[in-house]
Amino acid sequence: MTTQMWIPIFGNAHIDGGTITSVPVSIQAAGDDMPAADGGAAQAPHTVVRSNIEFEQGTITWEAKISEESGRVQLMLPAEPSAANSPDASKGELLNSELSVGLNVLGAPYGFALWNGGGWEGAGGAGHGSKLLVNQWILMKLIVRGSSADLYVEGVKVATTARMLRRGQIGVLLQGNAECAIRNITVTEDSPMCFAVMQFTEEFNVLYKDVIKPVCESYGYKVVRGDDFYTSGQIMEDVTQSIRLAALIIADVTPDNANVFYEVGYAHAIGKPTILLSDRRRERLPFDISGFRTLFYDNTIGGKAVVEARLKQHLDALRPN
């Protein structure tokens, strides 16, 4: 088990065991790119602390305390860029995105906000019109599954956001004119899920069992597909829920299968990272998906090694091994 390490990178932080306390000090720093998640209070002293703990899917619990109603205690988690986070024209790169979650986020006592390198956008909040408890520890919990993140306060679910996280190190933002603190940060990481979409015939069963499943598992994914469901409910409800909870979709679009195209369309509609596969023997893809990057393969012994290598290249870009 990795020992938690916390390093202040801005502001004045006192770290004592599992408790991190900000001691407000006004600091002028040109180019400071991590203001608190509220434009109206960006001038208040703030402290940023980063850890060596990486997170993508699972549960984080912590306790937060503020000494004044306007104080802020927020976790910071690397996130996938939103559509509004367009490439930097001068560099051809996306700006860093970060999901902030905790106390006093964009005017909400509890909630989420997304930092897109150039500004904040709301991502869900609760408790408007109410006041936060001062000088008391508040128990909070974040559960992340796929693109769904749920925030709990004292065991009560208060806010939800739809945002894919990127695997990366978590941080803490503490802000206010009086001391604020966070303690007992506990991280329980789950394996992200890859949901495989394909026709259930022997040809594609071999591709799934010999290539997709072992390659994705080597990158830390839990891999499932529709025929893994054994419930008494509606199969499509299980499928759409799995797509929502998955971190990655891999779909074979070789045959014209209505169910496969429906599931691919659903995944695209909710912004889910999707890798398309197709046997090279197919003459052309349907117009609606022809513009998406597709991994073409040859259904031969030699073709298996090629599709494995190319699939690994895609996964390296999404989730470094």
PDB file of C-alpha atoms in Angstrom:
ATOM      1  CA  MET A   1       0.000   0.000   0.000  1.00  0.00           C
ATOM      2  CA  THR A   2       1.343   3.423  -0.991  1.00  0.00           C
ATOM      3  CA  THR A   3       1.944   5.807   1.915  1.00  0.00           C
ATOM      4  CA  GLN A   4       0.116   9.092   1.439  1.00  0.00           C
ATOM      5  CA  MET A   5       2.430  12.031   0.865  1.00  0.00           C
ATOM      6  CA  TRP A   6       1.161  15.628   0.710  1.00  0.00           C
ATOM      7  CA  ILE A   7       3.295  18.499  -0.577  1.00  0.00           C
ATOM      8  CA  PRO A   8       2.215  22.179  -0.478  1.00  0.00           C
ATOM      9  CA  ILE A   9       2.714  23.810  -3.874  1.00  0.00           C
ATOM     10  CA  PHE A  10       1.088  27.155  -3.057  1.00  0.00           C
ATOM     11  CA  GLY A  11       0.148  28.983   0.118  1.00  0.00           C
ATOM     12  CA  ASN A  12       0.796  28.115   3.736  1.00  0.00           C
ATOM     13  CA  ALA A  13      -0.196  24.604   4.823  1.00  0.00           C
ATOM     14  CA  HIS A  14       0.420  22.854   8.122  1.00  0.00           C
ATOM     15  CA  ILE A  15       0.450  19.064   7.682  1.00  0.00           C
ATOM     16  CA  ASP A  16       0.196  16.953  10.822  1.00  0.00           C
ATOM     17  CA  GLY A  17      -0.373  13.258  10.233  1.00  0.00           C
ATOM     18  CA  GLY A  18      -3.651  12.929   8.368  1.00  0.00           C
ATOM     19  CA  THR A  19      -4.725  16.556   8.907  1.00  0.00           C
ATOM     20  CA  ILE A  20      -3.959  19.413   6.506  1.00  0.00           C
ATOM     21  CA  THR A  21      -4.658  22.933   7.776  1.00  0.00           C
ATOM     22  CA  SER A  22      -4.332  26.170   5.838  1.00  0.00           C
ATOM     23  CA  VAL A  23      -2.891  29.170   7.681  1.00  0.00           C
ATOM     24  CA  PRO A  24      -3.948  32.166   5.541  1.00  0.00           C
ATOM     25  CA  VAL A  25      -1.114  34.322   4.262  1.00  0.00           C
ATOM     26  CA  SER A  26      -1.549  36.816   1.443  1.00  0.00           C
ATOM     27  CA  ILE A  27       0.779  35.819  -1.388  1.00  0.00           C
ATOM     28  CA  GLN A  28       1.185  37.685  -4.652  1.00  0.00           C
ATOM     29  CA  ALA A  29       2.145  35.312  -7.452  1.00  0.00           C
ATOM     30  CA  ALA A  30       2.166  36.185 -11.108  1.00  0.00           C
ATOM     31  CA  GLY A  31       0.531  33.569 -13.272  1.00  0.00           C
ATOM     32  CA  ASP A  32      -1.219  31.794 -10.395  1.00  0.00           C
ATOM     33  CA  ASP A  33      -3.481  29.440 -12.332  1.00  0.00           C
ATOM     34  CA  MET A  34      -5.443  27.742  -9.557  1.00  0.00           C
ATOM     35  CA  PRO A  35      -7.933  30.196  -7.990  1.00  0.00           C
ATOM     36  CA  ALA A  36     -10.724  28.971  -5.759  1.00  0.00           C
ATOM     37  CA  ALA A  37     -13.845  27.691  -7.473  1.00  0.00           C
ATOM     38  CA  ASP A  38     -15.714  30.977  -7.096  1.00  0.00           C
ATOM     39  CA  GLY A  39     -14.793  34.005  -9.173  1.00  0.00           C
ATOM     40  CA  GLY A  40     -16.270  36.362  -6.604  1.00  0.00           C
ATOM     41  CA  ALA A  41     -13.772  35.354  -3.916  1.00  0.00           C
ATOM     42  CA  ALA A  42     -10.625  34.801  -5.930  1.00  0.00           C
ATOM     43  CA  GLN A  43      -8.721  37.349  -3.800  1.00  0.00           C
ATOM     44  CA  ALA A  44      -8.999  35.369  -0.562  1.00  0.00           C
ATOM     45  CA  PRO A  45      -5.763  33.599   0.453  1.00  0.00           C
ATOM     46  CA  HIS A  46      -5.676  30.020  -0.735  1.00  0.00           C
ATOM     47  CA  THR A  47      -3.496  26.962  -0.340  1.00  0.00           C
ATOM     48  CA  VAL A  48      -2.960  24.120  -2.807  1.00  0.00           C
ATOM     49  CA  VAL A  49      -1.572  20.768  -1.667  1.00  0.00           C
ATOM     50  CA  ARG A  50      -0.845  17.829  -3.977  1.00  0.00           C
ATOM     51  CA  SER A  51      -0.497  14.146  -3.137  1.00  0.00           C
ATOM     52  CA  ASN A  52       1.165  11.061  -4.559  1.00  0.00           C
ATOM     53  CA  ILE A  53      -2.158   9.191  -4.471  1.00  0.00           C
ATOM     54  CA  GLU A  54      -3.583   8.463  -7.924  1.00  0.00           C
ATOM     55  CA  PHE A  55      -7.294   8.071  -8.537  1.00  0.00           C
ATOM     56  CA  GLU A  56      -9.678   7.407 -11.401  1.00  0.00           C
ATOM     57  CA  GLN A  57     -12.591   5.265 -10.193  1.00  0.00           C
ATOM     58  CA  GLY A  58     -13.778   4.325  -6.728  1.00  0.00           C
ATOM     59  CA  THR A  59     -14.492   6.096  -3.442  1.00  0.00           C
ATOM     60  CA  ILE A  60     -12.835   8.941  -1.539  1.00  0.00           C
ATOM     61  CA  THR A  61     -13.930   9.912   1.973  1.00  0.00           C
ATOM     62  CA  TRP A  62     -12.735  12.885   4.011  1.00  0.00           C
ATOM     63  CA  GLU A  63     -13.678  15.328   6.741  1.00  0.00           C
ATOM     64  CA  ALA A  64     -13.635  19.087   6.175  1.00  0.00           C
ATOM     65  CA  LYS A  65     -13.812  22.039   8.563  1.00  0.00           C
ATOM     66  CA  ILE A  66     -14.107  25.787   7.943  1.00  0.00           C
ATOM     67  CA  SER A  67     -13.725  28.653  10.430  1.00  0.00           C
ATOM     68  CA  GLU A  68     -15.937  31.091   8.525  1.00  0.00           C
ATOM     69  CA  GLU A  69     -18.983  30.591   6.296  1.00  0.00           C
ATOM     70  CA  SER A  70     -17.111  31.627   3.153  1.00  0.00           C
ATOM     71  CA  GLY A  71     -14.245  29.166   3.680  1.00  0.00           C
ATOM     72  CA  ARG A  72     -13.600  26.509   1.048  1.00  0.00           C
ATOM     73  CA  VAL A  73     -12.315  22.961   1.317  1.00  0.00           C
ATOM     74  CA  GLN A  74     -12.262  21.106  -2.000  1.00  0.00           C
ATOM     75  CA  LEU A  75     -10.666  18.040  -3.538  1.00  0.00           C
ATOM     76  CA  MET A  76      -9.131  18.508  -6.994  1.00  0.00           C
ATOM     77  CA  LEU A  77      -9.216  15.605  -9.445  1.00  0.00           C
ATOM     78  CA  PRO A  78      -7.807  15.464 -13.005  1.00  0.00           C
ATOM     79  CA  ALA A  79     -10.732  15.331 -15.463  1.00  0.00           C
ATOM     80  CA  GLU A  80     -11.350  14.844 -19.144  1.00  0.00           C
ATOM     81  CA  PRO A  81     -11.762  18.201 -20.935  1.00  0.00           C
ATOM     82  CA  SER A  82     -15.287  19.396 -21.662  1.00  0.00           C
ATOM     83  CA  ALA A  83     -16.430  20.491 -25.102  1.00  0.00           C
ATOM     84  CA  ALA A  84     -15.888  24.080 -24.009  1.00  0.00           C
ATOM     85  CA  ASN A  85     -12.200  23.382 -23.427  1.00  0.00           C
ATOM     86  CA  SER A  86     -11.111  23.872 -27.008  1.00  0.00           C
ATOM     87  CA  PRO A  87      -7.525  23.270 -28.216  1.00  0.00           C
ATOM     88  CA  ASP A  88      -5.021  26.048 -27.725  1.00  0.00           C
ATOM     89  CA  ALA A  89      -4.572  27.400 -31.236  1.00  0.00           C
ATOM     90  CA  SER A  90      -0.938  28.299 -30.617  1.00  0.00           C
ATOM     91  CA  LYS A  91       0.047  24.922 -29.198  1.00  0.00           C
ATOM     92  CA  GLY A  92      -2.530  22.566 -30.657  1.00  0.00           C
ATOM     93  CA  GLU A  93      -3.138  21.116 -27.199  1.00  0.00           C
ATOM     94  CA  LEU A  94      -6.010  20.904 -24.744  1.00  0.00           C
ATOM     95  CA  LEU A  95      -5.741  22.907 -21.559  1.00  0.00           C
ATOM     96  CA  ASN A  96      -5.611  20.960 -18.296  1.00  0.00           C
ATOM     97  CA  SER A  97      -9.015  20.220 -16.781  1.00  0.00           C
ATOM     98  CA  GLU A  98      -9.732  19.528 -13.133  1.00  0.00           C
ATOM     99  CA  LEU A  99     -12.883  18.625 -11.225  1.00  0.00           C
ATOM    100  CA  SER A 100     -13.266  20.411  -7.896  1.00  0.00           C
ATOM    101  CA  VAL A 101     -15.605  18.891  -5.295  1.00  0.00           C
ATOM    102  CA  GLY A 102     -16.381  19.859  -1.715  1.00  0.00           C
ATOM    103  CA  LEU A 103     -17.524  22.855   0.337  1.00  0.00           C
ATOM    104  CA  ASN A 104     -18.532  26.229  -1.134  1.00  0.00           C
ATOM    105  CA  VAL A 105     -18.221  25.557  -4.852  1.00  0.00           C
ATOM    106  CA  LEU A 106     -19.433  28.321  -7.191  1.00  0.00           C
ATOM    107  CA  GLY A 107     -21.917  29.644  -4.651  1.00  0.00           C
ATOM    108  CA  ALA A 108     -23.221  26.218  -3.603  1.00  0.00           C
ATOM    109  CA  PRO A 109     -22.504  25.005  -0.056  1.00  0.00           C
ATOM    110  CA  TYR A 110     -21.782  21.543  -1.543  1.00  0.00           C
ATOM    111  CA  GLY A 111     -21.014  20.660  -5.125  1.00  0.00           C
ATOM    112  CA  PHE A 112     -18.810  20.317  -8.194  1.00  0.00           C
ATOM    113  CA  ALA A 113     -17.070  22.703 -10.585  1.00  0.00           C
ATOM    114  CA  LEU A 114     -14.836  22.120 -13.595  1.00  0.00           C
ATOM    115  CA  TRP A 115     -11.655  24.119 -14.134  1.00  0.00           C
ATOM    116  CA  ASN A 116     -10.806  24.330 -17.830  1.00  0.00           C
ATOM    117  CA  GLY A 117      -7.525  26.182 -17.624  1.00  0.00           C
ATOM    118  CA  GLY A 118      -9.180  29.501 -18.386  1.00  0.00           C
ATOM    119  CA  GLY A 119     -12.172  29.585 -16.061  1.00  0.00           C
ATOM    120  CA  TRP A 120     -14.728  27.672 -14.030  1.00  0.00           C
ATOM    121  CA  GLU A 121     -18.005  26.112 -15.101  1.00  0.00           C
ATOM    122  CA  GLY A 122     -20.649  24.749 -12.768  1.00  0.00           C
ATOM    123  CA  ALA A 123     -21.050  20.974 -12.654  1.00  0.00           C
ATOM    124  CA  GLY A 124     -23.769  20.539 -10.014  1.00  0.00           C
ATOM    125  CA  GLY A 125     -24.386  21.867  -6.518  1.00  0.00           C
ATOM    126  CA  ALA A 126     -26.760  21.687  -3.557  1.00  0.00           C
ATOM    127  CA  GLY A 127     -27.667  23.499  -0.357  1.00  0.00           C
ATOM    128  CA  HIS A 128     -28.391  26.884  -1.917  1.00  0.00           C
ATOM    129  CA  GLY A 129     -29.812  29.269   0.658  1.00  0.00           C
ATOM    130  CA  SER A 130     -28.427  27.318   3.596  1.00  0.00           C
ATOM    131  CA  LYS A 131     -25.381  28.027   5.743  1.00  0.00           C
ATOM    132  CA  LEU A 132     -22.478  25.704   6.339  1.00  0.00           C
ATOM    133  CA  LEU A 133     -21.557  24.618   9.837  1.00  0.00           C
ATOM    134  CA  VAL A 134     -18.552  26.496  11.192  1.00  0.00           C
ATOM    135  CA  ASN A 135     -15.833  24.977  13.393  1.00  0.00           C
ATOM    136  CA  GLN A 136     -17.277  21.483  12.994  1.00  0.00           C
ATOM    137  CA  TRP A 137     -15.936  18.541  11.037  1.00  0.00           C
ATOM    138  CA  ILE A 138     -18.196  17.612   8.097  1.00  0.00           C
ATOM    139  CA  LEU A 139     -17.997  14.042   6.751  1.00  0.00           C
ATOM    140  CA  MET A 140     -17.951  13.854   2.939  1.00  0.00           C
ATOM    141  CA  LYS A 141     -17.747  11.030   0.410  1.00  0.00           C
ATOM    142  CA  LEU A 142     -17.250  10.934  -3.352  1.00  0.00           C
ATOM    143  CA  ILE A 143     -18.157   7.845  -5.396  1.00  0.00           C
ATOM    144  CA  VAL A 144     -16.978   7.755  -9.016  1.00  0.00           C
ATOM    145  CA  ARG A 145     -18.168   5.101 -11.458  1.00  0.00           C
ATOM    146  CA  GLY A 146     -17.592   5.667 -15.146  1.00  0.00           C
ATOM    147  CA  SER A 147     -18.771   9.167 -15.989  1.00  0.00           C
ATOM    148  CA  SER A 148     -20.984   9.437 -12.898  1.00  0.00           C
ATOM    149  CA  ALA A 149     -19.719  11.117  -9.714  1.00  0.00           C
ATOM    150  CA  ASP A 150     -21.895  11.299  -6.569  1.00  0.00           C
ATOM    151  CA  LEU A 151     -21.216  13.525  -3.560  1.00  0.00           C
ATOM    152  CA  TYR A 152     -22.454  12.573  -0.090  1.00  0.00           C
ATOM    153  CA  VAL A 153     -22.484  14.769   3.016  1.00  0.00           C
ATOM    154  CA  GLU A 154     -22.922  13.021   6.368  1.00  0.00           C
ATOM    155  CA  GLY A 155     -24.208   9.977   4.471  1.00  0.00           C
ATOM    156  CA  VAL A 156     -26.775  11.945   2.429  1.00  0.00           C
ATOM    157  CA  LYS A 157     -26.404  12.094  -1.377  1.00  0.00           C
ATOM    158  CA  VAL A 158     -26.479  15.802  -2.226  1.00  0.00           C
ATOM    159  CA  ALA A 159     -25.125  16.223  -5.774  1.00  0.00           C
ATOM    160  CA  THR A 160     -24.258  14.293  -8.931  1.00  0.00           C
ATOM    161  CA  THR A 161     -22.243  15.238 -11.983  1.00  0.00           C
ATOM    162  CA  ALA A 162     -21.450  13.555 -15.284  1.00  0.00           C
ATOM    163  CA  ARG A 163     -17.731  13.879 -15.862  1.00  0.00           C
ATOM    164  CA  MET A 164     -15.029  11.423 -16.896  1.00  0.00           C
ATOM    165  CA  LEU A 165     -11.955  11.604 -14.691  1.00  0.00           C
ATOM    166  CA  ARG A 166      -8.413  11.014 -15.895  1.00  0.00           C
ATOM    167  CA  ARG A 167      -6.124   8.847 -13.827  1.00  0.00           C
ATOM    168  CA  GLY A 168      -3.878  11.229 -11.918  1.00  0.00           C
ATOM    169  CA  GLN A 169      -2.801  12.569  -8.546  1.00  0.00           C
ATOM    170  CA  ILE A 170      -5.407  14.165  -6.325  1.00  0.00           C
ATOM    171  CA  GLY A 171      -5.003  17.562  -4.691  1.00  0.00           C
ATOM    172  CA  VAL A 172      -6.652  19.745  -2.063  1.00  0.00           C
ATOM    173  CA  LEU A 173      -7.665  23.390  -2.266  1.00  0.00           C
ATOM    174  CA  LEU A 174      -8.140  25.305   1.005  1.00  0.00           C
ATOM    175  CA  GLN A 175      -9.267  28.928   0.884  1.00  0.00           C
ATOM    176  CA  GLY A 176     -10.459  31.593   3.280  1.00  0.00           C
ATOM    177  CA  ASN A 177      -9.470  34.474   5.513  1.00  0.00           C
ATOM    178  CA  ALA A 178      -9.450  32.112   8.499  1.00  0.00           C
ATOM    179  CA  GLU A 179      -8.084  28.614   8.981  1.00  0.00           C
ATOM    180  CA  CYS A 180      -9.757  25.692   7.225  1.00  0.00           C
ATOM    181  CA  ALA A 181      -8.754  22.055   7.282  1.00  0.00           C
ATOM    182  CA  ILE A 182      -9.205  18.581   5.839  1.00  0.00           C
ATOM    183  CA  ARG A 183      -8.390  15.255   7.488  1.00  0.00           C
ATOM    184  CA  ASN A 184      -8.772  11.477   7.248  1.00  0.00           C
ATOM    185  CA  ILE A 185      -8.627  11.331   3.449  1.00  0.00           C
ATOM    186  CA  THR A 186      -9.227   7.697   2.490  1.00  0.00           C
ATOM    187  CA  VAL A 187      -9.016   6.499  -1.105  1.00  0.00           C
ATOM    188  CA  THR A 188     -10.442   3.158  -2.247  1.00  0.00           C
ATOM    189  CA  GLU A 189      -9.819   2.651  -5.951  1.00  0.00           C
ATOM    190  CA  ASP A 190     -11.901   0.364  -8.164  1.00  0.00           C
ATOM    191  CA  SER A 191     -10.870  -1.048 -11.513  1.00  0.00           C
ATOM    192  CA  PRO A 192     -12.405   1.040 -14.323  1.00  0.00           C
ATOM    193  CA  MET A 193     -14.829  -0.900 -16.503  1.00  0.00           C
ATOM    194  CA  CYS A 194     -14.517  -1.488 -20.235  1.00  0.00           C
ATOM    195  CA  PHE A 195     -17.811  -2.443 -21.877  1.00  0.00           C
ATOM    196  CA  ALA A 196     -17.481  -4.437 -25.100  1.00  0.00           C
ATOM    197  CA  VAL A 197     -20.210  -4.022 -27.713  1.00  0.00           C
ATOM    198  CA  MET A 198     -20.423  -6.638 -30.454  1.00  0.00           C
ATOM    199  CA  GLN A 199     -22.516  -9.312 -32.089  1.00  0.00           C
ATOM    200  CA  PHE A 200     -22.702 -12.538 -30.068  1.00  0.00           C
ATOM    201  CA  THR A 201     -21.427 -15.063 -32.620  1.00  0.00           C
ATOM    202  CA  GLU A 202     -18.421 -17.393 -32.519  1.00  0.00           C
ATOM    203  CA  GLU A 203     -16.291 -15.182 -34.761  1.00  0.00           C
ATOM    204  CA  PHE A 204     -16.616 -12.214 -32.440  1.00  0.00           C
ATOM    205  CA  ASN A 205     -16.468 -14.367 -29.309  1.00  0.00           C
ATOM    206  CA  VAL A 206     -12.917 -15.321 -30.341  1.00  0.00           C
ATOM    207  CA  LEU A 207     -11.958 -11.657 -30.871  1.00  0.00           C
ATOM    208  CA  TYR A 208     -13.397 -10.787 -27.455  1.00  0.00           C
ATOM    209  CA  LYS A 209     -11.805 -13.665 -25.513  1.00  0.00           C
ATOM    210  CA  ASP A 210      -8.417 -13.752 -27.274  1.00  0.00           C
ATOM    211  CA  VAL A 211      -7.782 -10.042 -27.868  1.00  0.00           C
ATOM    212  CA  ILE A 212     -10.113  -7.476 -26.305  1.00  0.00           C
ATOM    213  CA  LYS A 213     -10.504  -9.001 -22.850  1.00  0.00           C
ATOM    214  CA  PRO A 214      -6.846  -9.942 -22.117  1.00  0.00           C
ATOM    215  CA  VAL A 215      -5.402  -6.725 -23.588  1.00  0.00           C
ATOM    216  CA  CYS A 216      -7.789  -4.477 -21.654  1.00  0.00           C
ATOM    217  CA  GLU A 217      -7.290  -6.449 -18.444  1.00  0.00           C
ATOM    218  CA  SER A 218      -3.543  -5.917 -18.778  1.00  0.00           C
ATOM    219  CA  TYR A 219      -4.289  -2.179 -18.562  1.00  0.00           C
ATOM    220  CA  GLY A 220      -6.298  -2.587 -15.369  1.00  0.00           C
ATOM    221  CA  TYR A 221      -9.809  -2.642 -16.828  1.00  0.00           C
ATOM    222  CA  LYS A 222     -12.599  -4.908 -15.708  1.00  0.00           C
ATOM    223  CA  VAL A 223     -14.044  -6.094 -19.037  1.00  0.00           C
ATOM    224  CA  VAL A 224     -17.695  -7.051 -19.545  1.00  0.00           C
ATOM    225  CA  ARG A 225     -20.151  -7.314 -22.399  1.00  0.00           C
ATOM    226  CA  GLY A 226     -23.907  -7.716 -22.769  1.00  0.00           C
ATOM    227  CA  ASP A 227     -24.032 -11.491 -22.456  1.00  0.00           C
ATOM    228  CA  ASP A 228     -22.424 -11.248 -19.013  1.00  0.00           C
ATOM    229  CA  PHE A 229     -25.761 -10.046 -17.581  1.00  0.00           C
ATOM    230  CA  TYR A 230     -27.847 -12.574 -15.697  1.00  0.00           C
ATOM    231  CA  THR A 231     -30.631 -10.452 -14.236  1.00  0.00           C
ATOM    232  CA  SER A 232     -34.399 -10.663 -14.422  1.00  0.00           C
ATOM    233  CA  GLY A 233     -34.678  -7.060 -15.582  1.00  0.00           C
ATOM    234  CA  GLN A 234     -34.691  -5.533 -19.041  1.00  0.00           C
ATOM    235  CA  ILE A 235     -31.458  -6.362 -20.862  1.00  0.00           C
ATOM    236  CA  MET A 236     -31.273  -2.930 -22.517  1.00  0.00           C
ATOM    237  CA  GLU A 237     -31.545  -1.270 -19.098  1.00  0.00           C
ATOM    238  CA  ASP A 238     -28.521  -3.306 -18.010  1.00  0.00           C
ATOM    239  CA  VAL A 239     -26.679  -2.367 -21.201  1.00  0.00           C
ATOM    240  CA  THR A 240     -27.343   1.382 -21.002  1.00  0.00           C
ATOM    241  CA  GLN A 241     -26.444   1.434 -17.311  1.00  0.00           C
ATOM    242  CA  SER A 242     -23.191  -0.396 -18.086  1.00  0.00           C
ATOM    243  CA  ILE A 243     -22.366   2.157 -20.782  1.00  0.00           C
ATOM    244  CA  ARG A 244     -22.950   4.991 -18.297  1.00  0.00           C
ATOM    245  CA  LEU A 245     -20.785   3.336 -15.654  1.00  0.00           C
ATOM    246  CA  ALA A 246     -18.014   2.272 -18.037  1.00  0.00           C
ATOM    247  CA  ALA A 247     -14.790   4.217 -18.422  1.00  0.00           C
ATOM    248  CA  LEU A 248     -14.322   2.920 -21.979  1.00  0.00           C
ATOM    249  CA  ILE A 249     -16.434   1.392 -24.765  1.00  0.00           C
ATOM    250  CA  ILE A 250     -14.963  -0.956 -27.388  1.00  0.00           C
ATOM    251  CA  ALA A 251     -17.354  -1.760 -30.233  1.00  0.00           C
ATOM    252  CA  ASP A 252     -16.975  -4.049 -33.231  1.00  0.00           C
ATOM    253  CA  VAL A 253     -19.030  -2.546 -36.065  1.00  0.00           C
ATOM    254  CA  THR A 254     -18.183  -5.105 -38.764  1.00  0.00           C
ATOM    255  CA  PRO A 255     -21.716  -6.457 -39.292  1.00  0.00           C
ATOM    256  CA  ASP A 256     -24.783  -4.220 -39.687  1.00  0.00           C
ATOM    257  CA  ASN A 257     -26.181  -4.998 -36.257  1.00  0.00           C
ATOM    258  CA  ALA A 258     -28.911  -2.667 -35.008  1.00  0.00           C
ATOM    259  CA  ASN A 259     -28.188  -3.351 -31.330  1.00  0.00           C
ATOM    260  CA  VAL A 260     -24.494  -2.571 -31.759  1.00  0.00           C
ATOM    261  CA  PHE A 261     -25.201   0.698 -33.592  1.00  0.00           C
ATOM    262  CA  TYR A 262     -27.777   1.693 -30.960  1.00  0.00           C
ATOM    263  CA  GLU A 263     -25.261   1.141 -28.167  1.00  0.00           C
ATOM    264  CA  VAL A 264     -22.488   2.983 -30.030  1.00  0.00           C
ATOM    265  CA  GLY A 265     -24.837   5.904 -30.627  1.00  0.00           C
ATOM    266  CA  TYR A 266     -25.787   5.980 -26.945  1.00  0.00           C
ATOM    267  CA  ALA A 267     -22.115   5.960 -25.928  1.00  0.00           C
ATOM    268  CA  HIS A 268     -21.292   8.804 -28.315  1.00  0.00           C
ATOM    269  CA  ALA A 269     -24.305  10.808 -27.138  1.00  0.00           C
ATOM    270  CA  ILE A 270     -23.096  10.818 -23.530  1.00  0.00           C
ATOM    271  CA  GLY A 271     -19.501  11.534 -24.497  1.00  0.00           C
ATOM    272  CA  LYS A 272     -18.057   8.152 -23.567  1.00  0.00           C
ATOM    273  CA  PRO A 273     -14.528   7.344 -24.859  1.00  0.00           C
ATOM    274  CA  THR A 274     -15.127   4.786 -27.610  1.00  0.00           C
ATOM    275  CA  ILE A 275     -12.822   2.619 -29.734  1.00  0.00           C
ATOM    276  CA  LEU A 276     -14.390   1.202 -32.907  1.00  0.00           C
ATOM    277  CA  LEU A 277     -13.137  -2.045 -34.474  1.00  0.00           C
ATOM    278  CA  SER A 278     -13.969  -3.400 -37.916  1.00  0.00           C
ATOM    279  CA  ASP A 279     -12.850  -6.316 -40.042  1.00  0.00           C
ATOM    280  CA  ARG A 280     -11.043  -4.927 -43.073  1.00  0.00           C
ATOM    281  CA  ARG A 281     -13.264  -7.027 -45.358  1.00  0.00           C
ATOM    282  CA  ARG A 282     -16.113  -4.597 -44.801  1.00  0.00           C
ATOM    283  CA  GLU A 283     -16.295  -2.281 -47.812  1.00  0.00           C
ATOM    284  CA  ARG A 284     -17.407   0.864 -46.028  1.00  0.00           C
ATOM    285  CA  LEU A 285     -18.749   2.007 -42.674  1.00  0.00           C
ATOM    286  CA  PRO A 286     -22.202   3.582 -42.309  1.00  0.00           C
ATOM    287  CA  PHE A 287     -22.131   7.323 -42.924  1.00  0.00           C
ATOM    288  CA  ASP A 288     -22.983   8.226 -39.299  1.00  0.00           C
ATOM    289  CA  ILE A 289     -19.839   6.576 -37.927  1.00  0.00           C
ATOM    290  CA  SER A 290     -17.534   6.848 -40.939  1.00  0.00           C
ATOM    291  CA  GLY A 291     -15.937   9.985 -39.490  1.00  0.00           C
ATOM    292  CA  PHE A 292     -14.834   8.272 -36.276  1.00  0.00           C
ATOM    293  CA  ARG A 293     -11.381   6.761 -35.931  1.00  0.00           C
ATOM    294  CA  THR A 294     -11.692   3.018 -36.460  1.00  0.00           C
ATOM    295  CA  LEU A 295      -9.200   0.220 -35.849  1.00  0.00           C
ATOM    296  CA  PHE A 296      -9.394  -2.061 -38.914  1.00  0.00           C
ATOM    297  CA  TYR A 297      -8.087  -5.607 -38.586  1.00  0.00           C
ATOM    298  CA  ASP A 298      -7.566  -8.779 -40.623  1.00  0.00           C
ATOM    299  CA  ASN A 299      -9.262 -11.875 -39.245  1.00  0.00           C
ATOM    300  CA  THR A 300      -6.140 -14.036 -39.573  1.00  0.00           C
ATOM    301  CA  ILE A 301      -3.493 -15.420 -37.247  1.00  0.00           C
ATOM    302  CA  GLY A 302      -1.125 -12.635 -38.240  1.00  0.00           C
ATOM    303  CA  GLY A 303      -3.931 -10.109 -37.992  1.00  0.00           C
ATOM    304  CA  LYS A 304      -4.426 -10.947 -34.318  1.00  0.00           C
ATOM    305  CA  ALA A 305      -0.951  -9.655 -33.384  1.00  0.00           C
ATOM    306  CA  VAL A 306      -1.562  -6.465 -35.365  1.00  0.00           C
ATOM    307  CA  VAL A 307      -4.918  -5.683 -33.771  1.00  0.00           C
ATOM    308  CA  GLU A 308      -3.430  -6.374 -30.309  1.00  0.00           C
ATOM    309  CA  ALA A 309      -0.619  -3.909 -30.963  1.00  0.00           C
ATOM    310  CA  ARG A 310      -2.928  -1.220 -32.337  1.00  0.00           C
ATOM    311  CA  LEU A 311      -5.414  -1.663 -29.509  1.00  0.00           C
ATOM    312  CA  LYS A 312      -2.566  -1.198 -27.027  1.00  0.00           C
ATOM    313  CA  GLN A 313      -1.627   2.040 -28.777  1.00  0.00           C
ATOM    314  CA  HIS A 314      -5.170   3.342 -28.268  1.00  0.00           C
ATOM    315  CA  LEU A 315      -5.154   2.277 -24.619  1.00  0.00           C
ATOM    316  CA  ASP A 316      -1.751   3.880 -24.036  1.00  0.00           C
ATOM    317  CA  ALA A 317      -3.281   7.188 -25.059  1.00  0.00           C
ATOM    318  CA  LEU A 318      -6.248   6.707 -22.703  1.00  0.00           C
ATOM    319  CA  ARG A 319      -4.662   4.928 -19.750  1.00  0.00           C
ATOM    320  CA  PRO A 320      -0.863   4.541 -19.565  1.00  0.00           C
ATOM    321  CA  ASN A 321       0.024   1.080 -18.287  1.00  0.00           C
TER     322      ASN A 321
END
